[in-house]
Tab-separated table of C-alpha atoms in Angstrom:
chain	number	residue	atom	x	y	z
Q	21	MET	CA	-55.000	-26.038	-58.600
Q	22	ARG	CA	-54.140	-26.000	-54.699
Q	23	ARG	CA	-50.221	-26.683	-54.395
Q	24	LEU	CA	-49.194	-29.224	-51.487
Q	25	PHE	CA	-46.649	-27.048	-50.069
Q	26	GLU	CA	-46.237	-23.521	-50.177
Q	27	THR	CA	-44.476	-21.016	-48.206
Q	28	ILE	CA	-45.590	-17.381	-47.106
Q	29	THR	CA	-43.040	-14.607	-46.677
Q	30	GLU	CA	-46.030	-11.505	-47.227
Q	31	PHE	CA	-47.336	-11.761	-44.290
Q	32	ASP	CA	-49.928	-8.728	-44.401
Q	33	ALA	CA	-51.251	-10.113	-48.447
Q	34	GLU	CA	-54.552	-11.207	-47.799
Q	35	ALA	CA	-53.606	-14.384	-50.214
Q	36	ALA	CA	-51.370	-15.279	-47.016
Q	37	ARG	CA	-54.131	-14.549	-44.429
Q	38	GLU	CA	-56.288	-16.689	-46.333
Q	39	ALA	CA	-53.835	-19.523	-47.061
Q	40	LEU	CA	-53.009	-19.580	-43.075
Q	41	ARG	CA	-56.891	-19.789	-42.151
Q	42	ARG	CA	-57.532	-22.358	-44.783
Q	43	ARG	CA	-54.633	-24.856	-44.480
Q	44	ARG	CA	-54.473	-26.935	-41.293
Q	45	TYR	CA	-50.649	-27.677	-40.896
Q	46	GLY	CA	-47.649	-25.718	-41.274
Q	47	VAL	CA	-43.991	-24.792	-39.603
Q	48	ILE	CA	-43.121	-21.190	-38.316
Q	49	GLU	CA	-39.478	-20.274	-39.324
Q	50	ALA	CA	-37.970	-17.628	-37.552
Q	51	THR	CA	-34.371	-16.306	-37.747
Q	52	GLY	CA	-32.394	-13.463	-36.603
Q	53	GLY	CA	-35.124	-12.482	-33.898
Q	54	ARG	CA	-37.937	-12.146	-36.273
Q	55	VAL	CA	-40.195	-14.435	-38.470
Q	56	THR	CA	-38.729	-15.104	-41.815
Q	57	ALA	CA	-41.393	-17.685	-43.562
Q	58	ILE	CA	-44.566	-20.050	-42.727
Q	59	HIS	CA	-44.314	-23.389	-44.586
Q	60	LEU	CA	-47.425	-25.055	-45.165
Q	61	ARG	CA	-47.795	-28.469	-45.193
Q	62	PRO	CA	-50.207	-31.209	-46.953
Q	63	TRP	CA	-50.030	-33.590	-43.434
Q	64	PRO	CA	-49.289	-33.158	-39.881
Q	65	LYS	CA	-46.302	-33.427	-37.864
Q	66	LEU	CA	-46.686	-36.804	-35.953
Q	67	MET	CA	-43.068	-37.829	-35.097
Q	68	SER	CA	-39.456	-36.205	-35.441
Q	69	TRP	CA	-36.016	-37.828	-35.495
Q	70	ARG	CA	-35.816	-37.878	-31.468
Q	71	ASP	CA	-38.794	-40.480	-31.754
Q	72	PHE	CA	-37.381	-43.076	-33.247
Q	73	TRP	CA	-33.461	-42.213	-32.556
Q	74	PRO	CA	-32.243	-42.228	-28.333
Q	75	THR	CA	-30.382	-38.962	-28.470
Q	76	ALA	CA	-29.217	-36.521	-25.201
Q	77	ALA	CA	-31.318	-34.101	-23.863
Q	78	ARG	CA	-29.326	-31.054	-25.118
Q	79	TYR	CA	-30.293	-31.917	-28.903
Q	80	HIS	CA	-30.010	-29.578	-31.240
Q	81	ALA	CA	-30.956	-29.604	-34.994
Q	82	ARG	CA	-27.733	-28.686	-37.414
Q	83	GLY	CA	-27.690	-25.749	-39.484
Q	84	GLU	CA	-27.312	-22.209	-39.691
Q	85	GLY	CA	-26.591	-20.359	-36.257
Q	86	ASP	CA	-29.867	-18.417	-35.168
Q	87	ARG	CA	-32.807	-20.310	-36.287
Q	88	CYS	CA	-36.658	-21.477	-34.604
Q	89	LEU	CA	-38.953	-24.228	-36.316
Q	90	ILE	CA	-42.180	-24.394	-34.437
Q	91	TYR	CA	-44.552	-26.820	-36.270
Q	92	TYR	CA	-48.083	-26.615	-35.642
Q	93	ASN	CA	-51.258	-29.014	-36.339
Q	94	GLN	CA	-55.156	-27.920	-36.449
Q	95	PRO	CA	-56.477	-31.498	-35.985
Q	96	LEU	CA	-59.413	-32.454	-38.218
Q	97	GLY	CA	-61.490	-33.418	-35.365
Q	98	HIS	CA	-61.035	-30.386	-33.342
Q	99	SER	CA	-61.004	-27.811	-35.645
Q	100	ASN	CA	-61.089	-24.548	-33.090
Q	101	TYR	CA	-57.702	-26.102	-31.293
Q	102	LEU	CA	-54.391	-25.642	-32.525
Q	103	ALA	CA	-51.717	-28.831	-31.196
Q	104	LEU	CA	-48.340	-27.417	-31.086
Q	105	LYS	CA	-46.468	-30.014	-32.003
Q	106	TYR	CA	-42.610	-29.654	-32.220
Q	107	ILE	CA	-39.906	-27.347	-31.713
Q	108	VAL	CA	-36.988	-27.618	-33.673
Q	109	SER	CA	-33.577	-25.191	-32.645
Q	110	THR	CA	-30.164	-24.687	-33.530
Q	111	ALA	CA	-27.608	-24.335	-30.744
Q	112	GLY	CA	-27.040	-20.741	-31.368
Q	113	SER	CA	-30.848	-19.940	-31.355
Q	114	SER	CA	-31.696	-17.234	-29.254
Q	115	TYR	CA	-34.135	-16.058	-26.756
Q	116	ALA	CA	-35.466	-13.238	-29.183
Q	117	THR	CA	-36.032	-15.894	-32.417
Q	118	PHE	CA	-37.805	-18.258	-29.967
Q	119	CYS	CA	-40.407	-15.519	-28.744
Q	120	ALA	CA	-40.965	-14.226	-32.149
Q	121	ALA	CA	-41.982	-17.857	-33.400
Q	122	VAL	CA	-43.830	-18.275	-30.381
Q	123	ASN	CA	-45.762	-15.287	-31.012
Q	124	GLU	CA	-46.421	-16.291	-34.626
Q	125	LEU	CA	-48.157	-18.718	-33.566
Q	126	ASP	CA	-50.488	-16.529	-31.693
Q	127	ARG	CA	-51.339	-14.239	-34.606
Q	128	ILE	CA	-51.682	-17.333	-36.805
Q	129	ALA	CA	-54.197	-18.779	-33.970
Q	130	ALA	CA	-55.834	-15.515	-33.680
Q	131	LEU	CA	-56.514	-15.477	-37.635
Q	132	LYS	CA	-57.960	-19.173	-37.646
Q	133	ARG	CA	-60.278	-17.892	-34.364
Q	134	THR	CA	-59.124	-20.671	-32.523
Q	135	ASP	CA	-60.015	-21.102	-28.979
Q	136	ALA	CA	-56.584	-22.774	-27.351
Q	137	LEU	CA	-53.150	-24.036	-27.890
Q	138	LEU	CA	-52.124	-27.361	-26.666
Q	139	CYS	CA	-48.957	-28.811	-26.091
Q	140	ASP	CA	-47.431	-31.516	-24.809
Q	141	ALA	CA	-44.207	-30.521	-23.357
Q	142	ALA	CA	-42.223	-33.934	-23.579
Q	143	ASN	CA	-38.328	-31.415	-23.403
Q	144	VAL	CA	-37.371	-31.046	-19.611
Q	145	ARG	CA	-35.426	-27.796	-21.157
Q	146	LEU	CA	-39.605	-26.339	-21.310
Q	147	SER	CA	-39.876	-25.734	-17.741
Q	148	ASP	CA	-43.124	-24.746	-16.170
Q	149	ARG	CA	-42.098	-21.287	-15.705
Q	150	LEU	CA	-41.034	-20.518	-19.512
Q	151	PHE	CA	-44.957	-21.813	-20.393
Q	152	ALA	CA	-46.126	-19.380	-17.711
Q	153	ARG	CA	-44.014	-16.588	-19.039
Q	154	PHE	CA	-46.067	-17.140	-22.423
Q	155	GLY	CA	-49.445	-17.092	-20.922
Q	156	TRP	CA	-49.484	-20.698	-20.910
Q	157	GLU	CA	-50.961	-22.671	-17.834
Q	158	PRO	CA	-50.852	-27.151	-16.855
Q	159	HIS	CA	-53.204	-28.785	-18.179
Q	160	ALA	CA	-54.400	-32.519	-17.901
Q	161	ALA	CA	-52.134	-33.884	-15.539
Q	162	SER	CA	-50.381	-37.074	-16.480
Q	163	ARG	CA	-47.835	-39.101	-14.848
Q	164	TRP	CA	-45.590	-39.259	-17.793
Q	165	HIS	CA	-46.613	-35.974	-19.626
Q	166	ARG	CA	-46.755	-32.293	-18.753
Q	167	ASN	CA	-49.528	-31.129	-21.020
Q	168	PHE	CA	-49.707	-26.892	-21.311
Q	169	ILE	CA	-53.266	-25.035	-22.360
Q	170	LYS	CA	-53.156	-21.622	-23.935
Q	171	ARG	CA	-56.897	-20.457	-23.725
Q	172	PHE	CA	-58.432	-17.110	-25.752
Q	173	TYR	CA	-61.790	-17.742	-26.214
Q	174	GLY	CA	-62.165	-15.035	-28.453
Q	175	VAL	CA	-59.694	-12.964	-26.575
Q	176	TYR	CA	-56.287	-12.668	-28.278
Q	177	PRO	CA	-53.152	-10.956	-26.663
Q	178	SER	CA	-52.453	-7.861	-28.607
Q	179	ILE	CA	-48.733	-8.496	-30.018
């Protein structure tokens, strides 16, 4: 019987790669400059606490000092895309930890043979320059949203 929630810590195991290919929703957890786990979920991340409750623009999650979580979804109607839904970091998160989590999202996209990653950047701290540094480009300009895309179409970065 398949579990609703799964945590992967052995990334090179074939069973882990198969679970990542099969499951649509997950959370990448990075601490101390490296990915420590990928938590697979039975449903997508749709909203966050910040969507319900007004918080300051410099909001950070509580928790251990150097931690970053990236929530991703593979929409049911668009199986060849991954959506970066939400990034949560603690106040003491390092750039290395953030990079490790973002690079792991690229690895998952390559494993799933995804055509592109999509993101709606609501937080102003995620600058256009930061997105460009990771290979993302502006997409579908809108008055109220900053949409970005990272296209692969079979050519994946070596990390």
